[in-house]
One Martini backbone bead per residue (centre of mass of N, CA, C, O) as a GRO file, in nm:
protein
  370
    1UNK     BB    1 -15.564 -10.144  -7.124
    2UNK     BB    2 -15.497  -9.836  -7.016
    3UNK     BB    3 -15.371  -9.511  -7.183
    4UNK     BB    4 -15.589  -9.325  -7.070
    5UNK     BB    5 -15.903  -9.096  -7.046
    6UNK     BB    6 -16.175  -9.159  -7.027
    7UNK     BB    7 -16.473  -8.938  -7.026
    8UNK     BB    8 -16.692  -9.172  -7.050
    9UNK     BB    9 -16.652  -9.383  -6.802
   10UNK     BB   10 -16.899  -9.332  -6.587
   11UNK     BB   11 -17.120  -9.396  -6.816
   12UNK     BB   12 -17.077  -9.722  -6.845
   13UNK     BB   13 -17.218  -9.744  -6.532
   14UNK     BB   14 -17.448  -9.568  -6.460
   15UNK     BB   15 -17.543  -9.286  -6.376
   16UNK     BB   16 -17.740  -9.142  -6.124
   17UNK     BB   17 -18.047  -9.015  -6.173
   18UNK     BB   18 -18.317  -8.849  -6.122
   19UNK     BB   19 -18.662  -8.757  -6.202
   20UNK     BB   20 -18.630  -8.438  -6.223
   21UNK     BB   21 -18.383  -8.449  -6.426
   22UNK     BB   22 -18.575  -8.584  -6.648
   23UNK     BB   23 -18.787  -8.417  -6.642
   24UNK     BB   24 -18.636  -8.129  -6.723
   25UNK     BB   25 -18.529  -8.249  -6.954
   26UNK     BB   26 -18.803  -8.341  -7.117
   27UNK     BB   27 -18.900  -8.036  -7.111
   28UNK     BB   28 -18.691  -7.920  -7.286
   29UNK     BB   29 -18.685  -8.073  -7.548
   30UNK     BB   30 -19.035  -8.028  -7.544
   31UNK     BB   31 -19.063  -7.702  -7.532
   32UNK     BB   32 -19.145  -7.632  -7.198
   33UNK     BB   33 -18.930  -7.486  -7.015
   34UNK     BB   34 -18.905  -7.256  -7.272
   35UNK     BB   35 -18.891  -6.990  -7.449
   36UNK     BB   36 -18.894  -7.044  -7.794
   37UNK     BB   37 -18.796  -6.910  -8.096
   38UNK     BB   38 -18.989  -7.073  -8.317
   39UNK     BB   39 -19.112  -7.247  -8.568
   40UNK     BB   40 -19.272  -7.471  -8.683
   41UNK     BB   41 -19.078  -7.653  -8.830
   42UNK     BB   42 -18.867  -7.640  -8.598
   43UNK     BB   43 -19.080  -7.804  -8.397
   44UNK     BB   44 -19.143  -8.032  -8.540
   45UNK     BB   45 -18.833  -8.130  -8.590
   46UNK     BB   46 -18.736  -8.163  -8.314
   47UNK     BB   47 -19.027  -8.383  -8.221
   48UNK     BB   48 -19.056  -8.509  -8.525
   49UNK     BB   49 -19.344  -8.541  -8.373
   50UNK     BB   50 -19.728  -8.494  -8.397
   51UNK     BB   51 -20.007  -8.493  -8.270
   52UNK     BB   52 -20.292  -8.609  -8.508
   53UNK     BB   53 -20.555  -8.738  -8.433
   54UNK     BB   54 -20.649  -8.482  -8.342
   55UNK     BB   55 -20.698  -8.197  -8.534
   56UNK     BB   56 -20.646  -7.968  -8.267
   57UNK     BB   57 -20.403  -8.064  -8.103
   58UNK     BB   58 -20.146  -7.946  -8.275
   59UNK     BB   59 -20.192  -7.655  -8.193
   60UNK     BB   60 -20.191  -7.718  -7.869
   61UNK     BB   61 -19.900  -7.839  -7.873
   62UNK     BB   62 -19.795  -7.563  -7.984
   63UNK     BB   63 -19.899  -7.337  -7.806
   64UNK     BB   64 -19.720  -7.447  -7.541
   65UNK     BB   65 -19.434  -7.419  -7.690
   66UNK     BB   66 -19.507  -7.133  -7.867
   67UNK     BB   67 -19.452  -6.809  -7.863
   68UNK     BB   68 -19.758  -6.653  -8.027
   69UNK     BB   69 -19.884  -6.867  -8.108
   70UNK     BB   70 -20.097  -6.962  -8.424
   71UNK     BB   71 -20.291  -7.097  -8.646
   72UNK     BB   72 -20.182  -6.963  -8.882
   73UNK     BB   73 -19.863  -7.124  -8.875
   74UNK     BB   74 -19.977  -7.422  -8.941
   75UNK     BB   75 -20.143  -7.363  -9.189
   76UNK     BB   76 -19.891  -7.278  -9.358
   77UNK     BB   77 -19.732  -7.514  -9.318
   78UNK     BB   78 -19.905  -7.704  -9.475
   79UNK     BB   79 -19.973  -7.543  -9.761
   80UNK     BB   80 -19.601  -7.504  -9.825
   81UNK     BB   81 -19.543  -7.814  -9.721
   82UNK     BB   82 -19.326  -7.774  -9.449
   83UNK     BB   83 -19.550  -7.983  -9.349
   84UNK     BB   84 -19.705  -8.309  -9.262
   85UNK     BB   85 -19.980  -8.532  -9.265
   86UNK     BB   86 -19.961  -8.883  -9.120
   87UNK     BB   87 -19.895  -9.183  -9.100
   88UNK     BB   88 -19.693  -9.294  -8.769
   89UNK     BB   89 -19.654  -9.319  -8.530
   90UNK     BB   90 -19.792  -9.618  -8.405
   91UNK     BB   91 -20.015  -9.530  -8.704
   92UNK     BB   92 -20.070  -9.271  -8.658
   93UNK     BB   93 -20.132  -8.957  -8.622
   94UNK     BB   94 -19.858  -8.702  -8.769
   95UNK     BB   95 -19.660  -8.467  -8.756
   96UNK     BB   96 -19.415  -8.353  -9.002
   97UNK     BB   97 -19.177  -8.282  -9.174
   98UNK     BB   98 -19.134  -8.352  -9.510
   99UNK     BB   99 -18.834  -8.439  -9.467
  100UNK     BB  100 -18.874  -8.629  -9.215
  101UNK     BB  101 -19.082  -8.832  -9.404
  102UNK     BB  102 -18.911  -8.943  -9.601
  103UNK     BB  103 -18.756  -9.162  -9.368
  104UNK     BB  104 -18.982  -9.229  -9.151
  105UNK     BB  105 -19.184  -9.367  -9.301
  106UNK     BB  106 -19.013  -9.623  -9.399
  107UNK     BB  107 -18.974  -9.686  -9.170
  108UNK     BB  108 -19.225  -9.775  -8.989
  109UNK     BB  109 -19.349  -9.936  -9.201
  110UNK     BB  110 -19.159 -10.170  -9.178
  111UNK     BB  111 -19.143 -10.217  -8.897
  112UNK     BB  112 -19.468 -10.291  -8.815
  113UNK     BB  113 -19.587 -10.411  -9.075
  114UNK     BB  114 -19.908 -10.526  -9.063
  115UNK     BB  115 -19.994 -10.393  -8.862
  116UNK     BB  116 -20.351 -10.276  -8.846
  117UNK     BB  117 -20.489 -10.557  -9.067
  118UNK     BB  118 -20.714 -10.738  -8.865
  119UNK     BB  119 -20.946 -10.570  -8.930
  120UNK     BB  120 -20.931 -10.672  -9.302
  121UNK     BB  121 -20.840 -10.929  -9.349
  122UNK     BB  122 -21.106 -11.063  -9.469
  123UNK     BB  123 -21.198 -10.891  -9.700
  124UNK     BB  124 -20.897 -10.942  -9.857
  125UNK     BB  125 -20.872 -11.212  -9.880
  126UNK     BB  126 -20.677 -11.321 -10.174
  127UNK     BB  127 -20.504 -11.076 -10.180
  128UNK     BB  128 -20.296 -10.849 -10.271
  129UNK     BB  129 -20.143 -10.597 -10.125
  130UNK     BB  130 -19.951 -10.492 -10.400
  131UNK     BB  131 -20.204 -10.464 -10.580
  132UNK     BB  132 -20.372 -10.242 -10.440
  133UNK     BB  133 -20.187 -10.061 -10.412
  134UNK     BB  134 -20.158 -10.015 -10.723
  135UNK     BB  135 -20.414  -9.905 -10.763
  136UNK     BB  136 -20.425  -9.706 -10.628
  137UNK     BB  137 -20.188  -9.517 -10.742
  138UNK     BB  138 -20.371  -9.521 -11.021
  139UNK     BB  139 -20.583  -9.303 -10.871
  140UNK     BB  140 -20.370  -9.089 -10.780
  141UNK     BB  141 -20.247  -8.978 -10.980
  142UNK     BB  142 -20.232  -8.647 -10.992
  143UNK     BB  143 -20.452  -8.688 -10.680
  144UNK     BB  144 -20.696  -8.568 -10.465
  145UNK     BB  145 -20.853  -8.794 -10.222
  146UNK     BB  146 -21.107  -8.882 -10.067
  147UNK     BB  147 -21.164  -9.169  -9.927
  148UNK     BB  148 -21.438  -9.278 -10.045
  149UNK     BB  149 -21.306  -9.242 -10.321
  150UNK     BB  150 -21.086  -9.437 -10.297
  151UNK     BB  151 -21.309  -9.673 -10.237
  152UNK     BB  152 -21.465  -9.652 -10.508
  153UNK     BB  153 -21.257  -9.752 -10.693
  154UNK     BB  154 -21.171 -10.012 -10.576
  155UNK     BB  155 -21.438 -10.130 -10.590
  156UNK     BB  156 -21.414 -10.157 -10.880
  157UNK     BB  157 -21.141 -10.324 -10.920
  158UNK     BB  158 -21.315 -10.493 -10.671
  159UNK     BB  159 -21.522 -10.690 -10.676
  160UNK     BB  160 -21.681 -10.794 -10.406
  161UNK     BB  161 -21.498 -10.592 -10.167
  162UNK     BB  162 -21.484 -10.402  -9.953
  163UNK     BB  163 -21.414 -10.070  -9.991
  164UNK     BB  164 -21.287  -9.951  -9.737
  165UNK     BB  165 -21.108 -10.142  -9.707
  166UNK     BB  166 -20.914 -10.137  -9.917
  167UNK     BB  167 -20.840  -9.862  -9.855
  168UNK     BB  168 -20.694  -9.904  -9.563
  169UNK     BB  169 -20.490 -10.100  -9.715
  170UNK     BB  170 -20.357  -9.901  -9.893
  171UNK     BB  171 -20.293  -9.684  -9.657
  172UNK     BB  172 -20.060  -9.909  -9.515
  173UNK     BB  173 -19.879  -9.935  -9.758
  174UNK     BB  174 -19.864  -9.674  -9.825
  175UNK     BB  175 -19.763  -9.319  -9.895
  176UNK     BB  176 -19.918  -9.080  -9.720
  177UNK     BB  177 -20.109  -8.793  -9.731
  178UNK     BB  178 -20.304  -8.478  -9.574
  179UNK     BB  179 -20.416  -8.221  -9.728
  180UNK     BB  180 -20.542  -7.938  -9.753
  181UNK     BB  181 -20.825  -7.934  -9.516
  182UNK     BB  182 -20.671  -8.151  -9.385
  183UNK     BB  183 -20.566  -8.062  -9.069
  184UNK     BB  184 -20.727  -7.831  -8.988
  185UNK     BB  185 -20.889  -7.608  -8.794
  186UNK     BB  186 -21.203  -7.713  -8.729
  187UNK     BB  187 -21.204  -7.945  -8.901
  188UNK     BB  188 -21.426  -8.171  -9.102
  189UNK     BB  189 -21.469  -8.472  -9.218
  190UNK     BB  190 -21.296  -8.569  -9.514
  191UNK     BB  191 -21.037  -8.681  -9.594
  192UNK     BB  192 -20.753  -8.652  -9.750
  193UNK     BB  193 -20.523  -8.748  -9.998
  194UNK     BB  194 -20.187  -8.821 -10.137
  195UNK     BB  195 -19.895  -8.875 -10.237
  196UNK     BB  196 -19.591  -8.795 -10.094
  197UNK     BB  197 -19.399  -8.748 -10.321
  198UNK     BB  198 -19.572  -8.521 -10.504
  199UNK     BB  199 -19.630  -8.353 -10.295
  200UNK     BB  200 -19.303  -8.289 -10.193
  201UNK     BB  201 -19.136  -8.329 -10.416
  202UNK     BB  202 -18.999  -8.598 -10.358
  203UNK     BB  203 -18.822  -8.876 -10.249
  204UNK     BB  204 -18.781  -9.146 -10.072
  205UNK     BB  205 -18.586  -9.288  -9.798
  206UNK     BB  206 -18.346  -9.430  -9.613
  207UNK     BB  207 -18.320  -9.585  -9.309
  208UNK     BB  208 -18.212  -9.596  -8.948
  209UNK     BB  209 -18.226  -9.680  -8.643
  210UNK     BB  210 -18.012  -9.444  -8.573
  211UNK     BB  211 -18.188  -9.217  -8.641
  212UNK     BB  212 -18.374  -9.255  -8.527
  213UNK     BB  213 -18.267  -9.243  -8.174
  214UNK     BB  214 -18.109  -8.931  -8.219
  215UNK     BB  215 -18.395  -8.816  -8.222
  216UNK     BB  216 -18.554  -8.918  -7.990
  217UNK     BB  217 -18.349  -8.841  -7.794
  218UNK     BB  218 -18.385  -8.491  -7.867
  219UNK     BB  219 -18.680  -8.526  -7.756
  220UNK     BB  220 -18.670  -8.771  -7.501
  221UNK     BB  221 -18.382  -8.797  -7.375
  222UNK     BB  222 -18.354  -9.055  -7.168
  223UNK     BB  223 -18.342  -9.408  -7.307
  224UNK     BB  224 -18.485  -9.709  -7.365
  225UNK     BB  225 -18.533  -9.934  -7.588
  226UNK     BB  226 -18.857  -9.941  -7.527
  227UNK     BB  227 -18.888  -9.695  -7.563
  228UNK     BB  228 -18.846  -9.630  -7.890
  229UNK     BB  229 -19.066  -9.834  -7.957
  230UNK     BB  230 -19.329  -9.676  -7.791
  231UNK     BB  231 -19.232  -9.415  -7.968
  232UNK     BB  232 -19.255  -9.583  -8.298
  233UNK     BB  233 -19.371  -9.895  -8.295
  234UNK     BB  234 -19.092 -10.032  -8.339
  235UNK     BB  235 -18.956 -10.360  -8.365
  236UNK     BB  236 -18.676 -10.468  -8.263
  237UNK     BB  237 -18.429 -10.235  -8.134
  238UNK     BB  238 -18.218 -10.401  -7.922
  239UNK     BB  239 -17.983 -10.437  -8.088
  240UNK     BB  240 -17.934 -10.157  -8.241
  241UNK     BB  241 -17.873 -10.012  -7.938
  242UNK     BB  242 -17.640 -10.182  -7.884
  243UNK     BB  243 -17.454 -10.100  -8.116
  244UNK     BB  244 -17.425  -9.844  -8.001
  245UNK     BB  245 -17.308  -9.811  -7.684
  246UNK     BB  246 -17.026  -9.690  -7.724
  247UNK     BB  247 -17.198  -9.376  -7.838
  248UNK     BB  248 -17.309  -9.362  -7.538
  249UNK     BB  249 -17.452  -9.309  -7.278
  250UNK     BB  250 -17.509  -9.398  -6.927
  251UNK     BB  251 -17.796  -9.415  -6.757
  252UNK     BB  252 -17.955  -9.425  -6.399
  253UNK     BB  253 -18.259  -9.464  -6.230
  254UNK     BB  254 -18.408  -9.474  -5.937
  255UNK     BB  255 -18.485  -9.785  -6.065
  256UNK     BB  256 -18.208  -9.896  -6.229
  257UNK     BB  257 -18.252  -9.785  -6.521
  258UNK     BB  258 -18.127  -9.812  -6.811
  259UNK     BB  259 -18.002  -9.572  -6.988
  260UNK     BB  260 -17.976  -9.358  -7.319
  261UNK     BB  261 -17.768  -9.117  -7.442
  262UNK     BB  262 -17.641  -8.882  -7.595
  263UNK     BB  263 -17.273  -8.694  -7.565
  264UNK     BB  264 -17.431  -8.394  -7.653
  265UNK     BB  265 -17.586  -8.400  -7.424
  266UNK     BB  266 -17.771  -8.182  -7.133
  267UNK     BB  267 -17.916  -8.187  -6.879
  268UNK     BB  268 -18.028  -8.048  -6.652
  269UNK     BB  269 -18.241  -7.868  -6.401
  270UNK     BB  270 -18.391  -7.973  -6.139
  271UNK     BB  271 -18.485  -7.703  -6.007
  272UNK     BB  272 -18.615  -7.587  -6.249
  273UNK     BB  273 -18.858  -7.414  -6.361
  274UNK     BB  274 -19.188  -7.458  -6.409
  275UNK     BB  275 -19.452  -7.438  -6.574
  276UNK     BB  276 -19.782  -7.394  -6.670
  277UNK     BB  277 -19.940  -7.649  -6.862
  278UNK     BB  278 -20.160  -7.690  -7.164
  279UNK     BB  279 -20.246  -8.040  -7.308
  280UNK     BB  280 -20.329  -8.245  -7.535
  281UNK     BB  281 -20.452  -8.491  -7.636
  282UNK     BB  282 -20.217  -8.721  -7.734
  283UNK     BB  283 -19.959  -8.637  -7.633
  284UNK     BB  284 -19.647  -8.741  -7.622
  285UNK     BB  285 -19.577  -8.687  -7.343
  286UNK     BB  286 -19.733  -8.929  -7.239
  287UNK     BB  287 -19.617  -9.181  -7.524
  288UNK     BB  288 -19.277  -9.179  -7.480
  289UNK     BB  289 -19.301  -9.424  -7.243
  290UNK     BB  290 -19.285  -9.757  -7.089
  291UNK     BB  291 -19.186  -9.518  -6.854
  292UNK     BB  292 -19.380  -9.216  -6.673
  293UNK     BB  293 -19.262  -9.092  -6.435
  294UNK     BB  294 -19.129  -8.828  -6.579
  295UNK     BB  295 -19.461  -8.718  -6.585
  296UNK     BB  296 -19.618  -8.938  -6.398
  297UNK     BB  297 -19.613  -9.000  -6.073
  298UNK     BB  298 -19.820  -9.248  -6.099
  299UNK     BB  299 -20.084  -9.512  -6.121
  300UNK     BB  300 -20.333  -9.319  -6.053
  301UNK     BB  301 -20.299  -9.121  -6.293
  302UNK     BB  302 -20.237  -9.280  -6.556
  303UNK     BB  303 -20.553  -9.363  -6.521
  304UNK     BB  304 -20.669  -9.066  -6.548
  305UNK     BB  305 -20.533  -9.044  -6.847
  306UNK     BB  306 -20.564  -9.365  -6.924
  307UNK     BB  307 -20.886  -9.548  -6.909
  308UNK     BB  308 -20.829  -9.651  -7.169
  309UNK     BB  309 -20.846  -9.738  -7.469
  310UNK     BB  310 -20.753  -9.504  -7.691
  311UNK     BB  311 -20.696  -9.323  -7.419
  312UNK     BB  312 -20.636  -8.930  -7.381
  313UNK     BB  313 -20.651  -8.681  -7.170
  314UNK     BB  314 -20.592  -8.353  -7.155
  315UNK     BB  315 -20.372  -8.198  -6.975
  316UNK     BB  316 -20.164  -8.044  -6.711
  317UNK     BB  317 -19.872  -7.882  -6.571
  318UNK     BB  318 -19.736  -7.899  -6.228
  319UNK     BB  319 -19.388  -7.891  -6.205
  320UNK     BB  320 -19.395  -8.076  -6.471
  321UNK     BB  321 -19.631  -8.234  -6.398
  322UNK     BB  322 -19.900  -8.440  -6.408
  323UNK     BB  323 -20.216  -8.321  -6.222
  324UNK     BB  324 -20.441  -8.293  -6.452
  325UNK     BB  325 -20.765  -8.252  -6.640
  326UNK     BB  326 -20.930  -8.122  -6.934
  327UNK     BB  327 -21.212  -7.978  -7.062
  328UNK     BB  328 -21.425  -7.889  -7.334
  329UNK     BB  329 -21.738  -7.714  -7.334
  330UNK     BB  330 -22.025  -7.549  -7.246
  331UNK     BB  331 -21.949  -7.249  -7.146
  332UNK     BB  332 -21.669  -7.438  -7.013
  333UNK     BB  333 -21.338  -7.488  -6.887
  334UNK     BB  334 -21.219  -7.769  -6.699
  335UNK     BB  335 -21.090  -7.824  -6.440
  336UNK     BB  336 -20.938  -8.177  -6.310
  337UNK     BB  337 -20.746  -8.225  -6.033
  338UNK     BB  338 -20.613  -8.466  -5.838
  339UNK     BB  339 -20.530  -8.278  -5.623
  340UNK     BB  340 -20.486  -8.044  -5.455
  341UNK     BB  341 -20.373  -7.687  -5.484
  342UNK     BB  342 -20.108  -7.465  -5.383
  343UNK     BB  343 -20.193  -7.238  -5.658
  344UNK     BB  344 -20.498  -7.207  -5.853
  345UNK     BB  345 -20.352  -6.975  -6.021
  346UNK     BB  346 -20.213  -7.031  -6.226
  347UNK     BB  347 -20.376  -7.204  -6.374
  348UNK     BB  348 -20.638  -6.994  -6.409
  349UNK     BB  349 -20.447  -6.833  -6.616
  350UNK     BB  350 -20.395  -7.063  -6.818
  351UNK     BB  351 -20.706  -7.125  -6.903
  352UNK     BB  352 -20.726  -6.841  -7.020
  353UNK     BB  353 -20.546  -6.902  -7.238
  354UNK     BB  354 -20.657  -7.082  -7.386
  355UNK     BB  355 -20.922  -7.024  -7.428
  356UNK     BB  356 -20.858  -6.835  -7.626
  357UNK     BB  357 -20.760  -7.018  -7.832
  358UNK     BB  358 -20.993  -7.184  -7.861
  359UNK     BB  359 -21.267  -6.946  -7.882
  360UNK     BB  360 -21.401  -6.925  -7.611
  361UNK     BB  361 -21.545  -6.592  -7.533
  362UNK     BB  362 -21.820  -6.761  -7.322
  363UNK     BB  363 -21.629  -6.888  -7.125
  364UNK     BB  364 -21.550  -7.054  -6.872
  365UNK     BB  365 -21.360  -7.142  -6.559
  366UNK     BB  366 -21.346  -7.473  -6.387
  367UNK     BB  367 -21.258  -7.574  -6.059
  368UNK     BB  368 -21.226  -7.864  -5.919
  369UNK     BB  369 -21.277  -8.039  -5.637
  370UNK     BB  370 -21.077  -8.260  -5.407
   0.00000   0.00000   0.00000
């Protein structure tokens, strides 16, 4: 029986929210329609990870988050180590702050479980996986070394077994982390390693799904329990959110599915003007739910940004929306939308703004006609 005015009851039935309100929403919370004068550490730690998997992605998803951002901002940040770079969501490597690697490493490293050594399986067969740990922690001891380095003492400790294969065993148990001059602007060749601990100088710690929940909610939310597992990598979590739903709004997008957000965040206005933006391959902007509705118009368009396995094409936005996709090349950044645009003016404005970022500066923008 009600004894007075619950202020959440209507959030309880599932308010339905429109697209444009999801959309607009979800490029506020990521830093993508405000000009926020954040810092490089607080906005990597806003979107809890950032996409590093091609080397300069993360300088160009920082460019269009962060008026003014410049390169030297990112490498500054990861030489005094308050950014760090290693494996975490989805296993792939990832952009996020000191502090909050020490929490989310060890919970998606749980989470994930074995996933991503079945094509090493073979190799290691035989051998405990415990051990490897040991043997590489015992290698890395006050040390950073590239990969084949790291692959050539494990070859060394388990004679007559695949150096690689090792290495990579050894970094999907370890909490490695990736030190400069490994993941700067430009940089190729070999990755370096060190343990995690070392180098950010604190010991990692415990956390729970309700932390991982509430920072992906401030980064991505309104969201389903399958959208946290595909934008985390880790499964079963579909539990962990049902427990937390007396804490949580509850809203119904237009095709009813249930989302859920944080009780003290606020929707956006759906009508809010959104600017021309373009964004680097794998941003998580297009990776981070298991309906992309909310940011590619439909399953034609999504087609053309990832159009095979493990590739996701560097895109733009128009009106909020993921418009068409560019690519730079030899003398040229090509600008490729998926249907005539209705003002080809801000897109050439802004890709005008990237060649510079790029350091392309004798490159044209090239606008493809559909």
């Amino acid at each position: 029986m009600r004894t007075g005015i619950d202020r959440n009851w209507p959030y309880r039935r599932g308010v339905r929210i429109s697209t444009r309100t999801l959309n607009r929403t979800y490029l506020r919370r990521q830093l993508l329609l405000d000009d926020v004068p954040n810092t490089v550490p607080d906005a990597v730690g806003r979107l809890v990870a950032v996409q590093a998997q091609e080397v300069d992605a993360p300088y160009v998803g920082l460019w269009a988050r962060l008026p003014g951002f410049t390169h030297g901002e990112l490498t500054a940040a990861l030489e005094d180590r308050s950014v760090v770079r290693g494996g975490l969501l989805r296993g792939t490597q990832h952009l996020t702050t000191a502090e909050d690697y020490r929490w989310l490493r060890p919970l998606i490293r749980a989470g994930m479980g074995n996933a991503g050594l079945s094509a090493f399986r073979r190799q290691i067969e035989g051998l405990e996986l415990a051990e490897i740990a040991a043997a590489a922690t015992e290698a890395l001891a006050g040390r950073t070394m590239t990969r084949p380095q790291l692959a050539r003492a494990l070859g060394e400790r388990f004679p007559g077994r695949e150096a690689i294969a090792l290495a990579w065993a050894a970094q999907h148990q370890l909490s490695l982390v990736h030190p400069p001059p490994s993941g700067t602007w430009g940089r190729r060749g070999h990755v370096h390693v060190t343990l995690a601990e070392e180098w950010i100088g604190a010991p990692l710690r415990e956390s729970t799904a309700e932390e991982l929940l509430w920072r992906y909610l401030a980064s991505c939310g309104p969201a389903t329990a399958a959208d946290l597992q595909i934008w985390s990598g880790v499964r079963r979590l579909r539990d962990a959110v049902e427990a937390l739903r007396p804490r949580l709004r509850v809203y119904r997008d237009e095709a009813g599915r249930e989302l859920f957000d944080a009780p003290d965040l606020d929707l956006a206005d759906p009508d809010e003007p959104a600017p021309v933006r373009f964004l680097p391959e794998f941003d998580n902007l297009v990776l981070s739910h298991d309906d992309r509705g909310r940011i590619i118009a439909s399953a034609a368009d999504r087609a053309l940004v990832c159009p095979g396995y493990s590739i996701v094409r560097p895109t733009f936005l128009v009106d909020g929306f993921v418009a068409g996709t560019w690519s730079a090349e030899p003398g040229r950044l090509v600008v490729a939308p998926f249907r005539p645009l209705a003002d080809p003016a801000p897109v050439h404005a802004e890709a005008l703004r990237l060649l510079e970022f790029l350091r392309l500066t004798d490159a044209e923008v090239v606008l493809e006609e559909r």
